[in-house]
Amino acid sequence: MASAVLGIASGMALSVAMIGILAGFDKMIDLSFDVIDRSDVTVSFNEAISNKAIFKLQSLPGVIEVEPARVVPVVLRHGLKSHRGAINGLVASKAPASGRGPQHGHDSSGCGRNHFV
């Protein structure tokens, strides 16, 4: 009898846990595609380009908004540890207000990629 009660309780706990995981997954999908990245098309360039490309993309039929961003590959090092990653630069008017100092959207170093969403 005790093992049956324990089995039922374990089954219910697993069911509740799975419902929570599925709800979290649904929330993550909604956040990713409805809030963070609402674009239909992303155009990437391997080299830095001029602002003329932004204006040309804006002039295409059906384009509502163009959001330029700069992505630069970096290697972060601390002591013996290192991590390969990227620094994302946004246009100041599109950058989230974090209160952590200035955020720059233009980089003329010539490395990395420009993304137009």
PDB file of C-alpha atoms in Angstrom:
ATOM      1  CA  MET A   1       0.000   0.000   0.000  1.00  0.00           C
ATOM      2  CA  ALA A   2       2.787   2.423   0.924  1.00  0.00           C
ATOM      3  CA  SER A   3       4.619   1.717  -2.327  1.00  0.00           C
ATOM      4  CA  ALA A   4       1.454   2.451  -4.333  1.00  0.00           C
ATOM      5  CA  VAL A   5       1.017   5.799  -2.576  1.00  0.00           C
ATOM      6  CA  LEU A   6       4.704   6.581  -3.140  1.00  0.00           C
ATOM      7  CA  GLY A   7       4.374   5.648  -6.830  1.00  0.00           C
ATOM      8  CA  ILE A   8       1.289   7.820  -7.314  1.00  0.00           C
ATOM      9  CA  ALA A   9       2.934  10.748  -5.509  1.00  0.00           C
ATOM     10  CA  SER A  10       6.076  10.390  -7.640  1.00  0.00           C
ATOM     11  CA  GLY A  11       3.989  10.237 -10.809  1.00  0.00           C
ATOM     12  CA  MET A  12       2.086  13.383  -9.855  1.00  0.00           C
ATOM     13  CA  ALA A  13       5.327  15.187  -9.011  1.00  0.00           C
ATOM     14  CA  LEU A  14       6.777  14.259 -12.408  1.00  0.00           C
ATOM     15  CA  SER A  15       3.584  15.418 -14.141  1.00  0.00           C
ATOM     16  CA  VAL A  16       3.712  18.797 -12.400  1.00  0.00           C
ATOM     17  CA  ALA A  17       7.420  19.130 -13.217  1.00  0.00           C
ATOM     18  CA  MET A  18       6.793  18.369 -16.902  1.00  0.00           C
ATOM     19  CA  ILE A  19       3.973  20.925 -17.067  1.00  0.00           C
ATOM     20  CA  GLY A  20       6.361  23.519 -15.609  1.00  0.00           C
ATOM     21  CA  ILE A  21       9.078  22.624 -18.110  1.00  0.00           C
ATOM     22  CA  LEU A  22       6.654  22.845 -21.050  1.00  0.00           C
ATOM     23  CA  ALA A  23       5.293  26.193 -19.825  1.00  0.00           C
ATOM     24  CA  GLY A  24       8.848  27.519 -19.522  1.00  0.00           C
ATOM     25  CA  PHE A  25       9.664  26.278 -23.016  1.00  0.00           C
ATOM     26  CA  ASP A  26       6.584  28.005 -24.461  1.00  0.00           C
ATOM     27  CA  LYS A  27       7.530  31.223 -22.672  1.00  0.00           C
ATOM     28  CA  MET A  28      11.083  31.017 -24.029  1.00  0.00           C
ATOM     29  CA  ILE A  29       9.837  30.531 -27.611  1.00  0.00           C
ATOM     30  CA  ASP A  30       7.427  33.478 -27.286  1.00  0.00           C
ATOM     31  CA  LEU A  31      10.170  35.694 -25.837  1.00  0.00           C
ATOM     32  CA  SER A  32      12.679  34.707 -28.523  1.00  0.00           C
ATOM     33  CA  PHE A  33      10.434  35.238 -31.533  1.00  0.00           C
ATOM     34  CA  ASP A  34       7.954  37.889 -30.352  1.00  0.00           C
ATOM     35  CA  VAL A  35      10.198  40.188 -28.272  1.00  0.00           C
ATOM     36  CA  ILE A  36      13.913  39.628 -28.900  1.00  0.00           C
ATOM     37  CA  ASP A  37      14.016  38.905 -32.641  1.00  0.00           C
ATOM     38  CA  ARG A  38      10.924  39.993 -34.537  1.00  0.00           C
ATOM     39  CA  SER A  39      12.636  40.049 -37.913  1.00  0.00           C
ATOM     40  CA  ASP A  40      11.571  38.123 -40.981  1.00  0.00           C
ATOM     41  CA  VAL A  41      14.893  38.505 -42.809  1.00  0.00           C
ATOM     42  CA  THR A  42      18.468  39.079 -41.660  1.00  0.00           C
ATOM     43  CA  VAL A  43      21.067  40.384 -44.108  1.00  0.00           C
ATOM     44  CA  SER A  44      24.708  39.840 -43.092  1.00  0.00           C
ATOM     45  CA  PHE A  45      27.927  41.184 -44.587  1.00  0.00           C
ATOM     46  CA  ASN A  46      31.409  39.794 -43.906  1.00  0.00           C
ATOM     47  CA  GLU A  47      33.077  43.201 -44.018  1.00  0.00           C
ATOM     48  CA  ALA A  48      32.216  46.659 -42.737  1.00  0.00           C
ATOM     49  CA  ILE A  49      30.037  48.581 -45.186  1.00  0.00           C
ATOM     50  CA  SER A  50      28.894  52.171 -45.509  1.00  0.00           C
ATOM     51  CA  ASN A  51      25.574  53.647 -44.412  1.00  0.00           C
ATOM     52  CA  LYS A  52      24.476  53.659 -48.058  1.00  0.00           C
ATOM     53  CA  ALA A  53      23.570  49.985 -47.682  1.00  0.00           C
ATOM     54  CA  ILE A  54      21.156  50.885 -44.871  1.00  0.00           C
ATOM     55  CA  PHE A  55      19.412  53.422 -47.086  1.00  0.00           C
ATOM     56  CA  LYS A  56      19.272  50.972 -50.006  1.00  0.00           C
ATOM     57  CA  LEU A  57      17.739  48.287 -47.785  1.00  0.00           C
ATOM     58  CA  GLN A  58      15.207  50.804 -46.422  1.00  0.00           C
ATOM     59  CA  SER A  59      14.158  51.692 -49.953  1.00  0.00           C
ATOM     60  CA  LEU A  60      13.242  48.103 -50.854  1.00  0.00           C
ATOM     61  CA  PRO A  61       9.492  47.485 -51.220  1.00  0.00           C
ATOM     62  CA  GLY A  62       7.911  45.895 -48.152  1.00  0.00           C
ATOM     63  CA  VAL A  63      10.718  46.867 -45.763  1.00  0.00           C
ATOM     64  CA  ILE A  64       9.246  48.445 -42.635  1.00  0.00           C
ATOM     65  CA  GLU A  65      12.397  48.989 -40.601  1.00  0.00           C
ATOM     66  CA  VAL A  66      16.141  48.408 -40.893  1.00  0.00           C
ATOM     67  CA  GLU A  67      18.113  47.907 -37.673  1.00  0.00           C
ATOM     68  CA  PRO A  68      21.881  47.994 -38.220  1.00  0.00           C
ATOM     69  CA  ALA A  69      24.074  46.123 -35.752  1.00  0.00           C
ATOM     70  CA  ARG A  70      27.790  45.382 -35.587  1.00  0.00           C
ATOM     71  CA  VAL A  71      29.032  41.962 -34.462  1.00  0.00           C
ATOM     72  CA  VAL A  72      32.757  41.633 -33.759  1.00  0.00           C
ATOM     73  CA  PRO A  73      34.388  38.320 -32.790  1.00  0.00           C
ATOM     74  CA  VAL A  74      36.475  38.440 -29.613  1.00  0.00           C
ATOM     75  CA  VAL A  75      38.506  36.180 -27.365  1.00  0.00           C
ATOM     76  CA  LEU A  76      37.906  36.942 -23.682  1.00  0.00           C
ATOM     77  CA  ARG A  77      40.826  35.994 -21.430  1.00  0.00           C
ATOM     78  CA  HIS A  78      41.283  35.925 -17.668  1.00  0.00           C
ATOM     79  CA  GLY A  79      44.387  34.237 -16.384  1.00  0.00           C
ATOM     80  CA  LEU A  80      44.678  30.843 -18.072  1.00  0.00           C
ATOM     81  CA  LYS A  81      41.031  30.711 -19.120  1.00  0.00           C
ATOM     82  CA  SER A  82      39.745  31.986 -22.451  1.00  0.00           C
ATOM     83  CA  HIS A  83      36.355  32.094 -24.163  1.00  0.00           C
ATOM     84  CA  ARG A  84      35.523  32.841 -27.796  1.00  0.00           C
ATOM     85  CA  GLY A  85      32.497  35.054 -28.230  1.00  0.00           C
ATOM     86  CA  ALA A  86      31.202  38.184 -29.891  1.00  0.00           C
ATOM     87  CA  ILE A  87      30.495  41.784 -28.985  1.00  0.00           C
ATOM     88  CA  ASN A  88      27.229  43.115 -30.387  1.00  0.00           C
ATOM     89  CA  GLY A  89      27.036  46.822 -31.140  1.00  0.00           C
ATOM     90  CA  LEU A  90      23.660  48.487 -31.589  1.00  0.00           C
ATOM     91  CA  VAL A  91      22.719  51.924 -32.832  1.00  0.00           C
ATOM     92  CA  ALA A  92      22.322  54.196 -29.791  1.00  0.00           C
ATOM     93  CA  SER A  93      18.619  54.798 -30.466  1.00  0.00           C
ATOM     94  CA  LYS A  94      17.993  51.008 -30.542  1.00  0.00           C
ATOM     95  CA  ALA A  95      20.229  50.040 -27.629  1.00  0.00           C
ATOM     96  CA  PRO A  96      18.494  49.041 -24.396  1.00  0.00           C
ATOM     97  CA  ALA A  97      18.898  51.523 -21.552  1.00  0.00           C
ATOM     98  CA  SER A  98      20.972  49.676 -18.978  1.00  0.00           C
ATOM     99  CA  GLY A  99      22.611  52.528 -17.098  1.00  0.00           C
ATOM    100  CA  ARG A 100      26.016  50.864 -17.504  1.00  0.00           C
ATOM    101  CA  GLY A 101      27.694  53.583 -19.508  1.00  0.00           C
ATOM    102  CA  PRO A 102      27.687  54.517 -23.183  1.00  0.00           C
ATOM    103  CA  GLN A 103      26.841  51.962 -25.829  1.00  0.00           C
ATOM    104  CA  HIS A 104      28.270  52.400 -29.286  1.00  0.00           C
ATOM    105  CA  GLY A 105      26.755  51.230 -32.545  1.00  0.00           C
ATOM    106  CA  HIS A 106      29.531  52.179 -34.971  1.00  0.00           C
ATOM    107  CA  ASP A 107      32.850  50.410 -35.344  1.00  0.00           C
ATOM    108  CA  SER A 108      35.195  51.308 -38.178  1.00  0.00           C
ATOM    109  CA  SER A 109      37.834  48.680 -37.389  1.00  0.00           C
ATOM    110  CA  GLY A 110      36.882  46.638 -40.450  1.00  0.00           C
ATOM    111  CA  CYS A 111      36.529  43.291 -38.678  1.00  0.00           C
ATOM    112  CA  GLY A 112      33.353  41.402 -37.900  1.00  0.00           C
ATOM    113  CA  ARG A 113      30.001  41.618 -39.643  1.00  0.00           C
ATOM    114  CA  ASN A 114      27.165  44.068 -40.067  1.00  0.00           C
ATOM    115  CA  HIS A 115      23.618  42.760 -39.640  1.00  0.00           C
ATOM    116  CA  PHE A 116      20.589  44.522 -41.018  1.00  0.00           C
ATOM    117  CA  VAL A 117      17.287  43.215 -39.725  1.00  0.00           C
TER     118      VAL A 117
END
